[in-house]
Coordinates of C-alpha atoms in Angstrom, one line a residue:
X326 CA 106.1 94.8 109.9
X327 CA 103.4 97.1 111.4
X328 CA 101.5 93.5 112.9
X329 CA 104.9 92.4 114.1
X330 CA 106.1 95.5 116.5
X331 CA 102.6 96.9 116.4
X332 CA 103.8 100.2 115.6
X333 CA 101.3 103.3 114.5
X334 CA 104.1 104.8 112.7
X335 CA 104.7 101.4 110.3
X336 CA 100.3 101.5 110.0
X337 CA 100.4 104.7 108.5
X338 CA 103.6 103.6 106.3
X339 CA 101.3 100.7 104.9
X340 CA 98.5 103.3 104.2
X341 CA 100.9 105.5 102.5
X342 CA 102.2 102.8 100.1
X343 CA 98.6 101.7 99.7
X344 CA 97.5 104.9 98.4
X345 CA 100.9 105.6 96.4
X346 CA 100.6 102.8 94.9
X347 CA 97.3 103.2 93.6
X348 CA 97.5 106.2 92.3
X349 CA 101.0 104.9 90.3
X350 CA 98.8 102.2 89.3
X351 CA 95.9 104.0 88.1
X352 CA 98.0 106.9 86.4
X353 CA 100.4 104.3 84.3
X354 CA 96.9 102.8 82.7
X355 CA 97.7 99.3 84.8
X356 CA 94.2 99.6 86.3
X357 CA 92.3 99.8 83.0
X358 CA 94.5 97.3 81.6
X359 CA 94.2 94.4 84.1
X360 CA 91.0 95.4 86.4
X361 CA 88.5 96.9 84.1
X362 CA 87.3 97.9 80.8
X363 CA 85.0 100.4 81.6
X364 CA 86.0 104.2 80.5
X365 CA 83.4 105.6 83.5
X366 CA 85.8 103.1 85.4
X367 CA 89.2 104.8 84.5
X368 CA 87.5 108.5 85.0
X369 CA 86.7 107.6 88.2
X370 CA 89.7 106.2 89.8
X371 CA 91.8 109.0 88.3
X372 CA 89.5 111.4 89.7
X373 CA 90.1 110.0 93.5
X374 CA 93.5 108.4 93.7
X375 CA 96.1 111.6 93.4
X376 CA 93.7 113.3 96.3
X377 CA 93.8 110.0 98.2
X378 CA 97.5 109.0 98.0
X379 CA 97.9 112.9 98.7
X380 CA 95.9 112.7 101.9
X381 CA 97.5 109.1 103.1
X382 CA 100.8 111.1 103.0
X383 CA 99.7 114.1 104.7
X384 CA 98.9 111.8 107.7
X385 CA 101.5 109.3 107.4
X386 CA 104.1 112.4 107.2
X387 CA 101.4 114.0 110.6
X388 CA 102.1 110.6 112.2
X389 CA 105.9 110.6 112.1
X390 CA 106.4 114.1 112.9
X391 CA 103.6 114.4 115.7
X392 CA 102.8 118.7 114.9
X393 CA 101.1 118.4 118.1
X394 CA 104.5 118.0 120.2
X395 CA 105.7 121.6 118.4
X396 CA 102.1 123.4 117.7
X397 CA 98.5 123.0 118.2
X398 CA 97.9 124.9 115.2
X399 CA 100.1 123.3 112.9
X400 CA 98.5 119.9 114.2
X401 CA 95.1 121.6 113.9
X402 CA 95.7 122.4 110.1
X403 CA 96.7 118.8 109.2
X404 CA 93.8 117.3 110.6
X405 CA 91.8 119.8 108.7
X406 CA 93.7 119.6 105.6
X407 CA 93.3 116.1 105.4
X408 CA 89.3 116.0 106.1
X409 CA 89.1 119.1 103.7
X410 CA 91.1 116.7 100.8
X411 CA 88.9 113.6 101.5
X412 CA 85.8 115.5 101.3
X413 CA 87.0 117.0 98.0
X414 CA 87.9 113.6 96.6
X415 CA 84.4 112.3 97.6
X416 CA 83.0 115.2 95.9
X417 CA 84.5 114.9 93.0
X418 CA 84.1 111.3 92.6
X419 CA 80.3 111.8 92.9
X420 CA 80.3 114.9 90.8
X421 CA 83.6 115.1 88.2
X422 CA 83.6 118.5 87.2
X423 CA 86.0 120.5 86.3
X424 CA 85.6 122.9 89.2
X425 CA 85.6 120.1 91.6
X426 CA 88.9 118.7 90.1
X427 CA 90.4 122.2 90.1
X428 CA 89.6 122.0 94.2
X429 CA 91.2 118.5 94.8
X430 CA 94.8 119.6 92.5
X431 CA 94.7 122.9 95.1
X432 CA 94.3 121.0 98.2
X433 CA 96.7 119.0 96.7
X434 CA 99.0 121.8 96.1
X435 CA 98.8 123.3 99.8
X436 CA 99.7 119.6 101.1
X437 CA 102.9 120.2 99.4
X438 CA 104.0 123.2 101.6
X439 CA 102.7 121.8 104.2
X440 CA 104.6 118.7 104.2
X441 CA 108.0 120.7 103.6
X442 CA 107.2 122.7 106.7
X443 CA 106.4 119.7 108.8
X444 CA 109.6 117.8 107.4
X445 CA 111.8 120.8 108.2
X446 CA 110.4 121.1 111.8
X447 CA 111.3 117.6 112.4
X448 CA 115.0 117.9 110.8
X449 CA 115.2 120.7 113.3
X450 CA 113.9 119.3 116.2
X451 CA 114.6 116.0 116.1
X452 CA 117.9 113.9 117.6
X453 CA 117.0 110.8 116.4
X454 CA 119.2 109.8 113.4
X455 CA 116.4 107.7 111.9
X456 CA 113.8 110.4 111.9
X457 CA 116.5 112.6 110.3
X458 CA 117.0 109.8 107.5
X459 CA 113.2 109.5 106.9
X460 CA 113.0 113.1 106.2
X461 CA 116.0 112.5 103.8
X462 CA 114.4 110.1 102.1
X463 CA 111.0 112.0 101.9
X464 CA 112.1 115.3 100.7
X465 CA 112.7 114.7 97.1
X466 CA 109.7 112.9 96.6
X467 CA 108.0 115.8 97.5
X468 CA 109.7 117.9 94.9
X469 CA 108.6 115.1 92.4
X470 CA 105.1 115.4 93.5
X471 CA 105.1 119.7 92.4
X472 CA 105.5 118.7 88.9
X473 CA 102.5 116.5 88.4
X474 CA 99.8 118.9 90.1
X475 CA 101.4 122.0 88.6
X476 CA 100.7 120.0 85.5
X477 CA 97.7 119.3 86.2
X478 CA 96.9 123.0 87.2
X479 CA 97.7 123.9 83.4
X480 CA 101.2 125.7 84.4
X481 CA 103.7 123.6 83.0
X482 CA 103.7 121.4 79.8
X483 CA 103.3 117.8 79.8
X484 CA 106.8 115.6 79.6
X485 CA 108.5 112.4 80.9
X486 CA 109.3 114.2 84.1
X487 CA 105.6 114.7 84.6
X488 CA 105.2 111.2 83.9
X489 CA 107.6 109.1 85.6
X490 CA 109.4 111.5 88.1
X491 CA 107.0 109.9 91.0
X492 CA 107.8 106.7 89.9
X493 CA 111.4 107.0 90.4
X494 CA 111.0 109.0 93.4
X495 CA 108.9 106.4 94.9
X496 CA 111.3 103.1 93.9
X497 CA 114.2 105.6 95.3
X498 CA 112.0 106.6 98.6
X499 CA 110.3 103.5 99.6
X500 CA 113.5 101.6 100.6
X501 CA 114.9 104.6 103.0
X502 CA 111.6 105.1 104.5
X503 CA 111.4 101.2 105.4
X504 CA 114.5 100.7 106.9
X505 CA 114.4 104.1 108.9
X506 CA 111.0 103.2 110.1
X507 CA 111.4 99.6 111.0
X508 CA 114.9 100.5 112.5
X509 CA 112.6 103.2 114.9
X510 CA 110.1 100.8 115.9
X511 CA 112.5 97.9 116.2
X512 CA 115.0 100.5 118.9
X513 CA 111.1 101.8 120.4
X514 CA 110.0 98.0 120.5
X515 CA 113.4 97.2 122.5
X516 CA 113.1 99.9 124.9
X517 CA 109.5 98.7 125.8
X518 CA 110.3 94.5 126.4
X519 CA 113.4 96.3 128.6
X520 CA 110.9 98.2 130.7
X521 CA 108.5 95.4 131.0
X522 CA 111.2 92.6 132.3
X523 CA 112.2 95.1 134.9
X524 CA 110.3 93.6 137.3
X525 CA 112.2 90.3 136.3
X526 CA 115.8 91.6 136.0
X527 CA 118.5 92.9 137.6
X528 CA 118.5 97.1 136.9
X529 CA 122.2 97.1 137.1
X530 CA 123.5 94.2 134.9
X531 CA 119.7 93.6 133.2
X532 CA 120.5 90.0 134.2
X533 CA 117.1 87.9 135.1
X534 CA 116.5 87.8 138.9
X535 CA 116.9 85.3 141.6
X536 CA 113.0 84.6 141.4
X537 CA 113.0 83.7 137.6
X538 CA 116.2 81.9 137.9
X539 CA 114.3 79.3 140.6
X540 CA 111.4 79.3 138.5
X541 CA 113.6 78.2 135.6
X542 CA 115.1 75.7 136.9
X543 CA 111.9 74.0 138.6
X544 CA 111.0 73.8 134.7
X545 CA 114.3 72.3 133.9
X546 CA 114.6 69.9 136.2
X547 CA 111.1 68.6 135.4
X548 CA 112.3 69.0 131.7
X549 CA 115.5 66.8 132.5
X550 CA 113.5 64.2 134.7
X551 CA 110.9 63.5 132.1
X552 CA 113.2 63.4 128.7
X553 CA 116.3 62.0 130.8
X554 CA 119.1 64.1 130.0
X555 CA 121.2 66.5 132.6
X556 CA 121.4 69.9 132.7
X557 CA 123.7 71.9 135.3
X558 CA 123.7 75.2 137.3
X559 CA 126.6 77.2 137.8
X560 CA 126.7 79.4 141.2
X561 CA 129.6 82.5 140.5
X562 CA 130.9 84.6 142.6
X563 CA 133.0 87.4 141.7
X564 CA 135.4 87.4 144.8
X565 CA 137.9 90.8 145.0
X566 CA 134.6 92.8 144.3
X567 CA 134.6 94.3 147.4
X568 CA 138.8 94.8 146.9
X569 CA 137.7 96.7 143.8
X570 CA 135.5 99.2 145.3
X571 CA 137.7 99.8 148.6
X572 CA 140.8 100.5 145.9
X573 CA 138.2 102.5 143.2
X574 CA 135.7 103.6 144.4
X575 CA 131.8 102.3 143.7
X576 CA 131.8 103.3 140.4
X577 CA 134.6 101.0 139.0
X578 CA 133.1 98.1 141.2
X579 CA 129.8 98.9 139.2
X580 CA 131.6 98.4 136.2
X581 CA 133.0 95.2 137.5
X582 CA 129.9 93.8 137.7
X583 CA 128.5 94.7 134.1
X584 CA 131.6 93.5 133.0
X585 CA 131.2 89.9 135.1
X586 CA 127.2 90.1 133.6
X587 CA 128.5 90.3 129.9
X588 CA 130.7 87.4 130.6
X589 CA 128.2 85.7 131.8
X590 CA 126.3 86.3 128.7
X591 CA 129.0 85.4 126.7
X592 CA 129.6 81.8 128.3
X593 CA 125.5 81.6 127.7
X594 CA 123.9 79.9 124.9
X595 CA 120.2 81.2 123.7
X596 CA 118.5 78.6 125.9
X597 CA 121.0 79.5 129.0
X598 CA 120.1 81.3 131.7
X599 CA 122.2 84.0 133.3
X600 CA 120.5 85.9 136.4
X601 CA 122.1 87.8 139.5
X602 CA 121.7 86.3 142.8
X603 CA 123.6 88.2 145.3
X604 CA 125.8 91.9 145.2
X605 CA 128.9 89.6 144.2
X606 CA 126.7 86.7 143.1
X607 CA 125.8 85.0 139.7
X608 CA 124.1 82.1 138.0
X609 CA 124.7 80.6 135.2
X610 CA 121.4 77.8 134.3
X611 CA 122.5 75.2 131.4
X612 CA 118.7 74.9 130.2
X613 CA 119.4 71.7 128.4
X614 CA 121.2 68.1 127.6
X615 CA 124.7 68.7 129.1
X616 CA 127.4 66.5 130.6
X617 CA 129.3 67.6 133.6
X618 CA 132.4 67.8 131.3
X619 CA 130.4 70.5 129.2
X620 CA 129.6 72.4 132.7
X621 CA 132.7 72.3 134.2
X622 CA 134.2 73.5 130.9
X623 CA 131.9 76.4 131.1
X624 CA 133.0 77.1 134.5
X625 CA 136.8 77.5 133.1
X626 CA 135.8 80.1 130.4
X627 CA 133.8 82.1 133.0
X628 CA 137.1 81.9 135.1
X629 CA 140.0 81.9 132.3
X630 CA 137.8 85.2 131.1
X631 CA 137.5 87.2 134.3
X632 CA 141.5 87.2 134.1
X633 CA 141.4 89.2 130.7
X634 CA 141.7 92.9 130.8
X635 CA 138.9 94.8 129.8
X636 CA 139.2 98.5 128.4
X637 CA 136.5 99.5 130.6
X638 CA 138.2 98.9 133.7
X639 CA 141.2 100.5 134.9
X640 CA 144.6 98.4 133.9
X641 CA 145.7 95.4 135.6
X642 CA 142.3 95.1 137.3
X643 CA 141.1 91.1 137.2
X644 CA 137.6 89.8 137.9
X645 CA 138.2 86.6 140.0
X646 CA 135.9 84.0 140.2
X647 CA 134.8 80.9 141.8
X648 CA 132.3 78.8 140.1
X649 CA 130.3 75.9 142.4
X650 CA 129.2 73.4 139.5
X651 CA 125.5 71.1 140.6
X652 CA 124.6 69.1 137.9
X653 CA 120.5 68.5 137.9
X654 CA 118.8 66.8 138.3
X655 CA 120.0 65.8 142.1
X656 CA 117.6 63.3 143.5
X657 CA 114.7 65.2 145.2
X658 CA 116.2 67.9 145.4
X659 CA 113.8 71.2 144.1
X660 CA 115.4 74.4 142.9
X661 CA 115.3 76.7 146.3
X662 CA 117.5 74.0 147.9
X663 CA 120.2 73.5 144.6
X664 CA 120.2 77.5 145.1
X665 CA 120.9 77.1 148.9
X666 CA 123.6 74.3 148.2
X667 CA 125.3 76.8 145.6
X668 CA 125.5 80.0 147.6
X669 CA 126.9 77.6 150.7
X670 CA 129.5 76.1 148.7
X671 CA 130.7 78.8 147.5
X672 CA 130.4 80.2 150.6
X673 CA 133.1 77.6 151.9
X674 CA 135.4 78.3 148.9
X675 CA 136.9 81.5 150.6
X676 CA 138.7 78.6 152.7
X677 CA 140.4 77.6 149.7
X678 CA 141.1 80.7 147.8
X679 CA 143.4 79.0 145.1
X680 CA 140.5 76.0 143.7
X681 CA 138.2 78.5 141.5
X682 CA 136.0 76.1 140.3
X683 CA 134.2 73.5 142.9
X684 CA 132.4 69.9 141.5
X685 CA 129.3 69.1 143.9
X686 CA 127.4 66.0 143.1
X687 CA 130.3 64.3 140.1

């Protein structure tokens, strides 16, 4: 997931489980049973796995929450809490003393607090409902986590919720985290292709553009020449717009037109390609094998739909269309000049206000 929307927040999830993971594996005896034999082997990855999974969540937590948005110093104190843990873990993994393990289960222990405070300042802070179920889904891990290390400090007796209380906390926190994270990055991702097709696309309707639609269809027509099959395009026009904005006002008429893009859209199959042309003006581009039938049926939904009423327009208010209908490929004919004989026949349909839908070449 953290490849696919190339998110830093879903890289430091993958780090987190990483460490989490080990340290569940090492502390369950897995390790020692299926990687090594070696007692030096075992003493050593228990000395370094709680600091590292420890310091993998400090910064995964640091990541989400961005400290640096709210306070320097809080930032400043993660960043040296989790060099301060990784140098302890090094140190004790070279030396594995007592003291030294002492140090690691007490940086350990001010991670704790720290990652309370930092969760709290995001609940607080944040509007976003997924950050708000990531730090629901954190929270009583971190409760879990307190029992282990004040075990380990020598202030509580060993039991089964010093043994398995992460483990149930993790199987219970993984699968919010995930979907809160990959729900973030998948809304963030979104937001980004939107800003980068704006050069491409309409800003009011987030139609494509004239220039991609001509584009488009140069590459279907070429398509439909060399595989002979037809494809169609379908010039609209939604007619009483400027009726709707003289009655309404330019608000409703801009309403008119999202509402004329999303049943565009809705007429369009995945390969289909709906752009604006014009103020009043749409295109629909059948991007593959179609009869004329199929096209001119199109044009009848596109019609038979702009006569519903929608609830975001005021009652009794009808989109009307007419729909010119060029099915492609036309002899020589290239895409700037099927886009010219469109507009003009549609153009001439005013003449004939009742006949919606206009056949050009069948």
């Amino acid at each position: 997931a953290s490849l696919l929307f190339r998110d830093r927040t879903l890289r430091a999830f993958a780090a987190y489980v990483a460490g989490a993971g080990s340290w569940q594996f090492v502390n369950l005896g897995l390790a020692a049973q299926h990687l090594w034999n070696e007692p030096h082997w075992t003493y050593l990855a228990r000395s370094i796995a709680p600091g590292l999974a420890a310091a993998s969540a400090l910064w995964f937590i640091k990541v989400v929450t961005e400290p640096a948005r709210f306070s320097r110093l809080l930032d400043f104190v993660c960043t040296a809490l989790i060099a301060a843990l990784l140098a302890a873990v090094a140190t004790n993994g070279f030396v594995g003393t007592r003291d030294s393990n002492i140090l690691v289960l007490m940086l350990i222990a001010l991670v704790l607090p720290l990652a309370v405070v930092l969760l709290v300042v995001l609940w607080r802070k944040s509007v976003d409902v997924y950050q708000r179920v990531f730090v629901a889904g954190f929270m009583p891990l971190v409760a879990a986590a307190a029992v282990p290390v004040a075990h380990g400090l020598s202030l509580i007796p060993s039991g089964a919720l010093n043994r398995y209380g992460l483990i149930v906390g993790t199987a219970i926190q993984l699968p919010v985290l995930y979907y809160a994270l990959t729900r973030r990055a998948a809304r963030r991702r979104e937001t980004n292709v939107r800003a980068s097709e704006l050069a491409h696309t309409d800003a009011l309707t987030g139609l494509w553009d004239r220039a991609t639609l001509l584009a488009r269809m140069d590459d279907a027509v070429k398509r439909a020449v060399s595989q002979r099959h037809q494809c169609a395009l379908l010039g609209v026009r939604l007619t009483n717009l400027d009726a709707i904005e003289a009655d309404m006002g330019r608000d409703v008429a801009d309403r008119a037109l999202i509402v004329a893009a999303s049943l565009l859209r809705g007429v369009a199959t995945d390969i289909d390609l709906p752009a604006r042309t014009g103020n009043a003006d749409f295109a629909l581009l059948l991007d593959g094998p179609t009869t004329p039938q199929a096209a001119l049926a199109r044009a009848q939904q596109i019609v038979a739909h702009g006569l519903q009423h929608s609830p975001v327009l005021p009652q009794s208010t009808e989109l009307k269309f007419h729909v010119a209908v060029l099915v492609l490929p036309d002899h020589e004919l290239d895409a700037t000049r099927c886009a010219k004989w469109v507009d003009d026949a549609l153009g001439a349909m005013r003449a004939d206000p009742k006949r919606a839908i206009r056949s050009l070449n069948f």
